[in-house]
Amino acid sequence: MRALAAAAVLLAGCAMNDIHAPKTVTAGATGGAVTVNHGSRLRIPLTGNGENGLEWRRVEPPIMSVVAEGVPDAQGFMFTPVRTGTEKLRFEYRPMTGEGMAQRVVSYDITVR
């Protein structure tokens, strides 16, 4: 019985530390230059509470070297590199209705190697 419990603990530890999982590069919340390699992921840590009627929206570029992996979560946006090159990602914190001025703007200079 003890051996079975020990094996379960070891397997649980392996599942949490998957050595084959892609490396995640986390950018700073204030923007700036970020380099990410193919096979990695990029997290942009822009979050909002939604209660104030504002949300983060990507406004640039229309064609990307990194593409979003679904909708933002509690930790921000997640992207996957799809094309080598450089580009500027720009986000605006603006009303969910789409009307009104951006309350905050953050830009990232992304390099995909």
Short mmCIF file of N, CA, C and O in Angstrom, two decimals:
data_model
loop_
_atom_site.label_atom_id
_atom_site.label_comp_id
_atom_site.label_asym_id
_atom_site.label_seq_id
_atom_site.Cartn_x
_atom_site.Cartn_y
_atom_site.Cartn_z
N MET A 1 0.82 -1.18 0.00
CA MET A 1 0.00 0.00 0.00
C MET A 1 0.87 1.26 0.00
O MET A 1 0.57 2.20 -0.68
N ARG A 2 1.94 1.22 0.82
CA ARG A 2 2.85 2.37 0.87
C ARG A 2 3.52 2.59 -0.48
O ARG A 2 3.69 3.72 -0.91
N ALA A 3 3.91 1.52 -1.16
CA ALA A 3 4.57 1.63 -2.46
C ALA A 3 3.62 2.26 -3.48
O ALA A 3 4.03 3.08 -4.30
N LEU A 4 2.36 1.92 -3.41
CA LEU A 4 1.38 2.48 -4.33
C LEU A 4 1.21 3.98 -4.09
O LEU A 4 1.15 4.77 -5.03
N ALA A 5 1.16 4.39 -2.83
CA ALA A 5 1.04 5.81 -2.49
C ALA A 5 2.29 6.57 -2.95
O ALA A 5 2.19 7.68 -3.48
N ALA A 6 3.46 6.00 -2.75
CA ALA A 6 4.71 6.64 -3.17
C ALA A 6 4.75 6.80 -4.68
O ALA A 6 5.17 7.83 -5.21
N ALA A 7 4.31 5.79 -5.41
CA ALA A 7 4.29 5.86 -6.88
C ALA A 7 3.34 6.95 -7.35
O ALA A 7 3.63 7.68 -8.30
N ALA A 8 2.20 7.09 -6.68
CA ALA A 8 1.23 8.12 -7.06
C ALA A 8 1.83 9.51 -6.86
O ALA A 8 1.65 10.40 -7.69
N VAL A 9 2.55 9.71 -5.76
CA VAL A 9 3.19 11.00 -5.50
C VAL A 9 4.25 11.30 -6.56
O VAL A 9 4.34 12.41 -7.08
N LEU A 10 5.06 10.32 -6.91
CA LEU A 10 6.09 10.51 -7.93
C LEU A 10 5.49 10.85 -9.29
O LEU A 10 5.95 11.73 -9.99
N LEU A 11 4.44 10.15 -9.66
CA LEU A 11 3.79 10.42 -10.95
C LEU A 11 3.15 11.80 -10.96
O LEU A 11 3.20 12.50 -11.97
N ALA A 12 2.58 12.22 -9.86
CA ALA A 12 1.98 13.55 -9.79
C ALA A 12 3.06 14.62 -9.95
O ALA A 12 2.87 15.62 -10.63
N GLY A 13 4.22 14.40 -9.36
CA GLY A 13 5.33 15.34 -9.50
C GLY A 13 5.81 15.44 -10.93
O GLY A 13 6.14 16.50 -11.42
N CYS A 14 5.85 14.32 -11.63
CA CYS A 14 6.27 14.32 -13.03
C CYS A 14 5.28 15.08 -13.91
O CYS A 14 5.66 15.77 -14.83
N ALA A 15 4.01 14.94 -13.61
CA ALA A 15 2.98 15.62 -14.42
C ALA A 15 3.08 17.13 -14.27
O ALA A 15 2.81 17.88 -15.21
N MET A 16 3.49 17.60 -13.09
CA MET A 16 3.58 19.04 -12.87
C MET A 16 4.85 19.62 -13.48
O MET A 16 4.91 20.80 -13.75
N ASN A 17 5.87 18.86 -13.69
CA ASN A 17 7.14 19.33 -14.21
C ASN A 17 7.45 18.65 -15.54
O ASN A 17 8.44 17.97 -15.68
N ASP A 18 6.61 18.84 -16.51
CA ASP A 18 6.77 18.21 -17.82
C ASP A 18 7.97 18.82 -18.53
O ASP A 18 7.94 19.98 -18.93
N ILE A 19 9.03 18.05 -18.67
CA ILE A 19 10.25 18.56 -19.31
C ILE A 19 10.06 18.77 -20.80
O ILE A 19 10.88 19.42 -21.44
N HIS A 20 8.99 18.24 -21.37
CA HIS A 20 8.73 18.40 -22.79
C HIS A 20 7.79 19.56 -23.09
O HIS A 20 7.54 19.86 -24.26
N ALA A 21 7.26 20.20 -22.06
CA ALA A 21 6.36 21.34 -22.26
C ALA A 21 7.15 22.50 -22.87
O ALA A 21 8.34 22.67 -22.57
N PRO A 22 6.52 23.31 -23.73
CA PRO A 22 7.24 24.44 -24.32
C PRO A 22 7.62 25.46 -23.26
O PRO A 22 6.89 25.66 -22.29
N LYS A 23 8.76 26.08 -23.44
CA LYS A 23 9.22 27.13 -22.54
C LYS A 23 8.32 28.35 -22.73
O LYS A 23 7.97 28.69 -23.85
N THR A 24 7.94 28.98 -21.63
CA THR A 24 7.13 30.19 -21.71
C THR A 24 7.99 31.39 -21.36
O THR A 24 8.60 31.43 -20.30
N VAL A 25 8.04 32.37 -22.27
CA VAL A 25 8.73 33.63 -22.04
C VAL A 25 7.67 34.64 -21.62
O VAL A 25 6.67 34.82 -22.31
N THR A 26 7.86 35.27 -20.46
CA THR A 26 6.89 36.25 -19.98
C THR A 26 7.46 37.65 -20.17
O THR A 26 8.54 37.96 -19.68
N ALA A 27 6.72 38.48 -20.90
CA ALA A 27 7.12 39.86 -21.15
C ALA A 27 6.78 40.71 -19.93
O ALA A 27 5.98 40.31 -19.09
N GLY A 28 7.36 41.88 -19.84
CA GLY A 28 7.04 42.80 -18.76
C GLY A 28 5.68 43.46 -18.99
O GLY A 28 5.25 43.63 -20.12
N ALA A 29 5.00 43.85 -17.93
CA ALA A 29 3.67 44.44 -18.04
C ALA A 29 3.71 45.86 -18.61
O ALA A 29 2.69 46.38 -19.02
N THR A 30 4.90 46.46 -18.69
CA THR A 30 5.00 47.83 -19.19
C THR A 30 5.47 47.91 -20.63
O THR A 30 5.70 48.99 -21.15
N GLY A 31 5.63 46.75 -21.28
CA GLY A 31 6.06 46.74 -22.68
C GLY A 31 7.57 46.60 -22.80
O GLY A 31 8.26 46.31 -21.84
N GLY A 32 8.07 46.80 -24.05
CA GLY A 32 9.50 46.71 -24.29
C GLY A 32 9.86 45.61 -25.26
O GLY A 32 9.00 45.02 -25.90
N ALA A 33 11.16 45.33 -25.37
CA ALA A 33 11.67 44.33 -26.31
C ALA A 33 11.59 42.93 -25.69
O ALA A 33 11.92 42.74 -24.52
N VAL A 34 11.15 41.96 -26.51
CA VAL A 34 11.04 40.57 -26.08
C VAL A 34 11.52 39.68 -27.22
O VAL A 34 11.14 39.90 -28.36
N THR A 35 12.34 38.66 -26.90
CA THR A 35 12.77 37.69 -27.89
C THR A 35 12.23 36.33 -27.50
O THR A 35 12.31 35.93 -26.33
N VAL A 36 11.65 35.63 -28.49
CA VAL A 36 11.08 34.30 -28.25
C VAL A 36 11.50 33.39 -29.39
O VAL A 36 11.63 33.85 -30.53
N ASN A 37 11.80 32.15 -29.07
CA ASN A 37 12.21 31.18 -30.08
C ASN A 37 11.02 30.35 -30.55
O ASN A 37 10.04 30.18 -29.81
N HIS A 38 11.12 29.82 -31.76
CA HIS A 38 10.12 28.87 -32.23
C HIS A 38 10.08 27.70 -31.26
O HIS A 38 11.11 27.30 -30.73
N GLY A 39 8.91 27.17 -31.00
CA GLY A 39 8.76 26.08 -30.05
C GLY A 39 8.50 26.56 -28.64
O GLY A 39 8.23 25.76 -27.75
N SER A 40 8.58 27.86 -28.41
CA SER A 40 8.29 28.45 -27.10
C SER A 40 6.94 29.15 -27.17
O SER A 40 6.32 29.22 -28.22
N ARG A 41 6.51 29.66 -26.04
CA ARG A 41 5.29 30.46 -25.97
C ARG A 41 5.64 31.81 -25.39
O ARG A 41 6.65 31.96 -24.71
N LEU A 42 4.80 32.79 -25.67
CA LEU A 42 4.99 34.14 -25.16
C LEU A 42 3.77 34.55 -24.36
O LEU A 42 2.65 34.48 -24.86
N ARG A 43 3.99 34.94 -23.09
CA ARG A 43 2.89 35.44 -22.27
C ARG A 43 3.03 36.95 -22.14
O ARG A 43 4.09 37.45 -21.77
N ILE A 44 1.94 37.64 -22.44
CA ILE A 44 1.85 39.09 -22.24
C ILE A 44 0.95 39.27 -21.01
O ILE A 44 -0.24 38.99 -21.07
N PRO A 45 1.51 39.74 -19.88
CA PRO A 45 0.77 39.74 -18.61
C PRO A 45 -0.16 40.93 -18.42
O PRO A 45 -0.13 41.59 -17.39
N LEU A 46 -0.99 41.24 -19.41
CA LEU A 46 -1.94 42.33 -19.29
C LEU A 46 -3.28 41.76 -18.85
O LEU A 46 -3.89 40.97 -19.57
N THR A 47 -3.72 42.14 -17.68
CA THR A 47 -4.98 41.63 -17.15
C THR A 47 -5.87 42.78 -16.74
O THR A 47 -5.39 43.88 -16.45
N GLY A 48 -7.13 42.54 -16.72
CA GLY A 48 -8.10 43.52 -16.25
C GLY A 48 -9.14 42.79 -15.42
O GLY A 48 -9.27 41.58 -15.50
N ASN A 49 -9.88 43.53 -14.64
CA ASN A 49 -10.87 42.87 -13.80
C ASN A 49 -12.24 42.82 -14.46
O ASN A 49 -13.12 42.12 -14.00
N GLY A 50 -12.46 43.55 -15.54
CA GLY A 50 -13.73 43.52 -16.26
C GLY A 50 -14.84 44.26 -15.55
O GLY A 50 -15.82 44.64 -16.16
N GLU A 51 -14.70 44.48 -14.26
CA GLU A 51 -15.74 45.17 -13.50
C GLU A 51 -15.79 46.66 -13.80
O GLU A 51 -16.81 47.29 -13.60
N ASN A 52 -14.69 47.20 -14.29
CA ASN A 52 -14.66 48.63 -14.60
C ASN A 52 -15.09 48.92 -16.03
O ASN A 52 -15.03 50.06 -16.48
N GLY A 53 -15.52 47.89 -16.77
CA GLY A 53 -15.99 48.09 -18.13
C GLY A 53 -14.88 48.25 -19.15
O GLY A 53 -15.12 48.63 -20.29
N LEU A 54 -13.62 47.93 -18.76
CA LEU A 54 -12.47 48.06 -19.65
C LEU A 54 -11.88 46.69 -19.93
O LEU A 54 -11.99 45.78 -19.11
N GLU A 55 -11.24 46.54 -21.09
CA GLU A 55 -10.56 45.30 -21.44
C GLU A 55 -9.35 45.63 -22.30
O GLU A 55 -9.29 46.67 -22.95
N TRP A 56 -8.36 44.72 -22.30
CA TRP A 56 -7.20 44.85 -23.17
C TRP A 56 -7.55 44.31 -24.54
O TRP A 56 -8.14 43.24 -24.66
N ARG A 57 -7.16 45.06 -25.58
CA ARG A 57 -7.36 44.63 -26.97
C ARG A 57 -6.07 44.81 -27.74
O ARG A 57 -5.40 45.82 -27.62
N ARG A 58 -5.74 43.78 -28.56
CA ARG A 58 -4.58 43.90 -29.44
C ARG A 58 -5.02 44.75 -30.63
O ARG A 58 -6.01 44.47 -31.27
N VAL A 59 -4.28 45.83 -30.91
CA VAL A 59 -4.64 46.71 -32.01
C VAL A 59 -3.64 46.68 -33.15
O VAL A 59 -3.92 47.18 -34.23
N GLU A 60 -2.48 46.13 -32.94
CA GLU A 60 -1.47 45.97 -33.99
C GLU A 60 -0.74 44.68 -33.76
O GLU A 60 -0.58 44.26 -32.62
N PRO A 61 -0.21 44.09 -34.76
CA PRO A 61 -0.36 44.27 -36.20
C PRO A 61 -1.46 43.34 -36.73
O PRO A 61 -1.87 42.41 -36.04
N PRO A 62 -1.90 43.56 -37.97
CA PRO A 62 -2.92 42.69 -38.53
C PRO A 62 -2.39 41.31 -38.92
O PRO A 62 -3.09 40.33 -38.84
N ILE A 63 -1.13 41.20 -39.33
CA ILE A 63 -0.48 39.92 -39.65
C ILE A 63 0.63 39.76 -38.64
O ILE A 63 1.44 40.65 -38.45
N MET A 64 0.68 38.60 -38.01
CA MET A 64 1.56 38.47 -36.86
C MET A 64 2.59 37.36 -36.99
O MET A 64 2.35 36.36 -37.64
N SER A 65 3.74 37.58 -36.31
CA SER A 65 4.75 36.54 -36.17
C SER A 65 4.41 35.63 -35.00
O SER A 65 4.94 34.54 -34.89
N VAL A 66 3.54 36.12 -34.11
CA VAL A 66 3.04 35.31 -33.01
C VAL A 66 1.52 35.38 -33.04
O VAL A 66 0.96 36.42 -33.34
N VAL A 67 0.85 34.27 -32.79
CA VAL A 67 -0.61 34.26 -32.79
C VAL A 67 -1.14 33.89 -31.41
O VAL A 67 -0.51 33.13 -30.68
N ALA A 68 -2.28 34.46 -31.06
CA ALA A 68 -2.89 34.24 -29.76
C ALA A 68 -3.37 32.81 -29.61
O ALA A 68 -3.87 32.21 -30.55
N GLU A 69 -3.21 32.27 -28.41
CA GLU A 69 -3.72 30.94 -28.05
C GLU A 69 -5.02 31.14 -27.28
O GLU A 69 -5.04 31.12 -26.06
N GLY A 70 -6.11 31.39 -27.96
CA GLY A 70 -7.40 31.58 -27.30
C GLY A 70 -7.55 32.96 -26.70
O GLY A 70 -6.83 33.89 -27.04
N VAL A 71 -8.49 33.09 -25.78
CA VAL A 71 -8.78 34.37 -25.13
C VAL A 71 -7.87 34.58 -23.94
O VAL A 71 -7.34 33.62 -23.38
N PRO A 72 -7.66 35.84 -23.52
CA PRO A 72 -6.81 36.08 -22.35
C PRO A 72 -7.39 35.41 -21.11
O PRO A 72 -8.60 35.28 -20.97
N ASP A 73 -6.50 34.99 -20.21
CA ASP A 73 -6.94 34.40 -18.95
C ASP A 73 -6.50 35.31 -17.80
O ASP A 73 -6.11 36.45 -18.03
N ALA A 74 -6.56 34.81 -16.59
CA ALA A 74 -6.22 35.61 -15.42
C ALA A 74 -4.76 36.05 -15.40
O ALA A 74 -4.40 36.97 -14.68
N GLN A 75 -3.90 35.40 -16.21
CA GLN A 75 -2.49 35.76 -16.26
C GLN A 75 -2.14 36.58 -17.50
O GLN A 75 -0.99 36.93 -17.69
N GLY A 76 -3.10 36.85 -18.36
CA GLY A 76 -2.85 37.67 -19.54
C GLY A 76 -3.05 36.91 -20.83
O GLY A 76 -3.78 35.93 -20.90
N PHE A 77 -2.37 37.36 -21.88
CA PHE A 77 -2.46 36.78 -23.22
C PHE A 77 -1.35 35.76 -23.42
O PHE A 77 -0.22 35.97 -22.96
N MET A 78 -1.62 34.69 -24.14
CA MET A 78 -0.60 33.70 -24.48
C MET A 78 -0.50 33.65 -26.01
O MET A 78 -1.51 33.59 -26.70
N PHE A 79 0.74 33.68 -26.52
CA PHE A 79 0.99 33.65 -27.95
C PHE A 79 1.95 32.52 -28.31
O PHE A 79 2.78 32.12 -27.49
N THR A 80 1.86 32.05 -29.55
CA THR A 80 2.77 31.04 -30.09
C THR A 80 3.47 31.63 -31.30
O THR A 80 2.80 32.19 -32.19
N PRO A 81 4.81 31.54 -31.40
CA PRO A 81 5.51 32.03 -32.59
C PRO A 81 5.16 31.18 -33.81
O PRO A 81 5.14 29.96 -33.73
N VAL A 82 4.88 31.85 -34.93
CA VAL A 82 4.56 31.13 -36.17
C VAL A 82 5.43 31.57 -37.35
O VAL A 82 5.44 30.93 -38.38
N ARG A 83 6.16 32.66 -37.20
CA ARG A 83 6.95 33.18 -38.31
C ARG A 83 8.18 33.90 -37.75
O ARG A 83 8.07 34.66 -36.79
N THR A 84 9.33 33.66 -38.32
CA THR A 84 10.55 34.33 -37.89
C THR A 84 10.49 35.80 -38.32
O THR A 84 10.00 36.12 -39.40
N GLY A 85 10.97 36.68 -37.46
CA GLY A 85 11.00 38.10 -37.80
C GLY A 85 10.77 38.98 -36.59
O GLY A 85 10.79 38.51 -35.44
N THR A 86 10.55 40.25 -36.86
CA THR A 86 10.28 41.21 -35.79
C THR A 86 8.98 41.94 -36.08
O THR A 86 8.58 42.08 -37.23
N GLU A 87 8.34 42.37 -35.03
CA GLU A 87 7.09 43.13 -35.18
C GLU A 87 6.78 43.84 -33.88
O GLU A 87 7.36 43.53 -32.84
N LYS A 88 5.88 44.78 -33.96
CA LYS A 88 5.43 45.50 -32.78
C LYS A 88 4.02 45.02 -32.44
O LYS A 88 3.14 45.02 -33.29
N LEU A 89 3.84 44.58 -31.21
CA LEU A 89 2.52 44.24 -30.69
C LEU A 89 2.06 45.43 -29.86
O LEU A 89 2.80 45.89 -28.98
N ARG A 90 0.88 45.94 -30.14
CA ARG A 90 0.36 47.07 -29.37
C ARG A 90 -1.00 46.71 -28.80
O ARG A 90 -1.85 46.17 -29.50
N PHE A 91 -1.18 46.99 -27.53
CA PHE A 91 -2.42 46.72 -26.82
C PHE A 91 -2.98 48.02 -26.26
O PHE A 91 -2.22 48.89 -25.84
N GLU A 92 -4.29 48.12 -26.25
CA GLU A 92 -4.96 49.27 -25.64
C GLU A 92 -5.95 48.77 -24.60
O GLU A 92 -6.66 47.78 -24.83
N TYR A 93 -5.99 49.46 -23.48
CA TYR A 93 -6.95 49.17 -22.41
C TYR A 93 -8.10 50.14 -22.61
O TYR A 93 -7.97 51.33 -22.34
N ARG A 94 -9.21 49.63 -23.13
CA ARG A 94 -10.29 50.51 -23.54
C ARG A 94 -11.64 49.96 -23.15
O ARG A 94 -11.75 48.81 -22.77
N PRO A 95 -12.69 50.80 -23.27
CA PRO A 95 -14.04 50.34 -22.92
C PRO A 95 -14.45 49.11 -23.74
O PRO A 95 -14.15 49.02 -24.94
N MET A 96 -15.13 48.17 -23.08
CA MET A 96 -15.59 46.96 -23.74
C MET A 96 -16.56 47.26 -24.88
O MET A 96 -16.68 46.48 -25.81
N THR A 97 -17.23 48.39 -24.81
CA THR A 97 -18.19 48.76 -25.85
C THR A 97 -17.49 49.15 -27.14
O THR A 97 -18.13 49.24 -28.18
N GLY A 98 -16.19 49.42 -27.09
CA GLY A 98 -15.44 49.85 -28.26
C GLY A 98 -15.48 51.36 -28.46
O GLY A 98 -14.82 51.90 -29.34
N GLU A 99 -16.26 52.04 -27.67
CA GLU A 99 -16.36 53.50 -27.75
C GLU A 99 -15.46 54.14 -26.71
O GLU A 99 -15.20 53.57 -25.67
N GLY A 100 -14.99 55.34 -27.01
CA GLY A 100 -14.17 56.06 -26.05
C GLY A 100 -12.69 55.84 -26.28
O GLY A 100 -12.27 54.99 -27.06
N MET A 101 -11.92 56.63 -25.58
CA MET A 101 -10.46 56.61 -25.71
C MET A 101 -9.85 55.47 -24.89
O MET A 101 -10.42 55.04 -23.90
N ALA A 102 -8.67 55.05 -25.33
CA ALA A 102 -7.91 54.05 -24.58
C ALA A 102 -7.44 54.69 -23.27
O ALA A 102 -6.98 55.83 -23.26
N GLN A 103 -7.56 53.95 -22.19
CA GLN A 103 -7.11 54.42 -20.88
C GLN A 103 -5.62 54.20 -20.68
O GLN A 103 -4.99 54.88 -19.87
N ARG A 104 -5.07 53.22 -21.43
CA ARG A 104 -3.66 52.88 -21.32
C ARG A 104 -3.24 52.18 -22.60
O ARG A 104 -4.02 51.48 -23.21
N VAL A 105 -1.99 52.39 -23.02
CA VAL A 105 -1.44 51.74 -24.22
C VAL A 105 -0.09 51.12 -23.84
O VAL A 105 0.72 51.76 -23.17
N VAL A 106 0.13 49.85 -24.27
CA VAL A 106 1.39 49.16 -24.02
C VAL A 106 1.86 48.55 -25.33
O VAL A 106 1.07 47.93 -26.04
N SER A 107 3.16 48.74 -25.66
CA SER A 107 3.73 48.19 -26.90
C SER A 107 4.90 47.29 -26.59
O SER A 107 5.67 47.53 -25.67
N TYR A 108 5.02 46.24 -27.42
CA TYR A 108 6.11 45.27 -27.32
C TYR A 108 6.79 45.14 -28.67
O TYR A 108 6.11 45.07 -29.68
N ASP A 109 8.11 45.15 -28.68
CA ASP A 109 8.89 44.87 -29.88
C ASP A 109 9.27 43.41 -29.79
O ASP A 109 10.16 43.03 -29.02
N ILE A 110 8.60 42.56 -30.59
CA ILE A 110 8.77 41.11 -30.54
C ILE A 110 9.73 40.65 -31.61
O ILE A 110 9.59 41.03 -32.78
N THR A 111 10.72 39.84 -31.23
CA THR A 111 11.62 39.20 -32.17
C THR A 111 11.43 37.70 -32.04
O THR A 111 11.52 37.16 -30.93
N VAL A 112 11.12 37.03 -33.16
CA VAL A 112 10.98 35.58 -33.17
C VAL A 112 12.19 35.02 -33.91
O VAL A 112 12.45 35.40 -35.06
N ARG A 113 12.96 34.15 -33.23
CA ARG A 113 14.15 33.53 -33.83
C ARG A 113 13.85 32.11 -34.22
O ARG A 113 13.08 31.43 -33.66
#
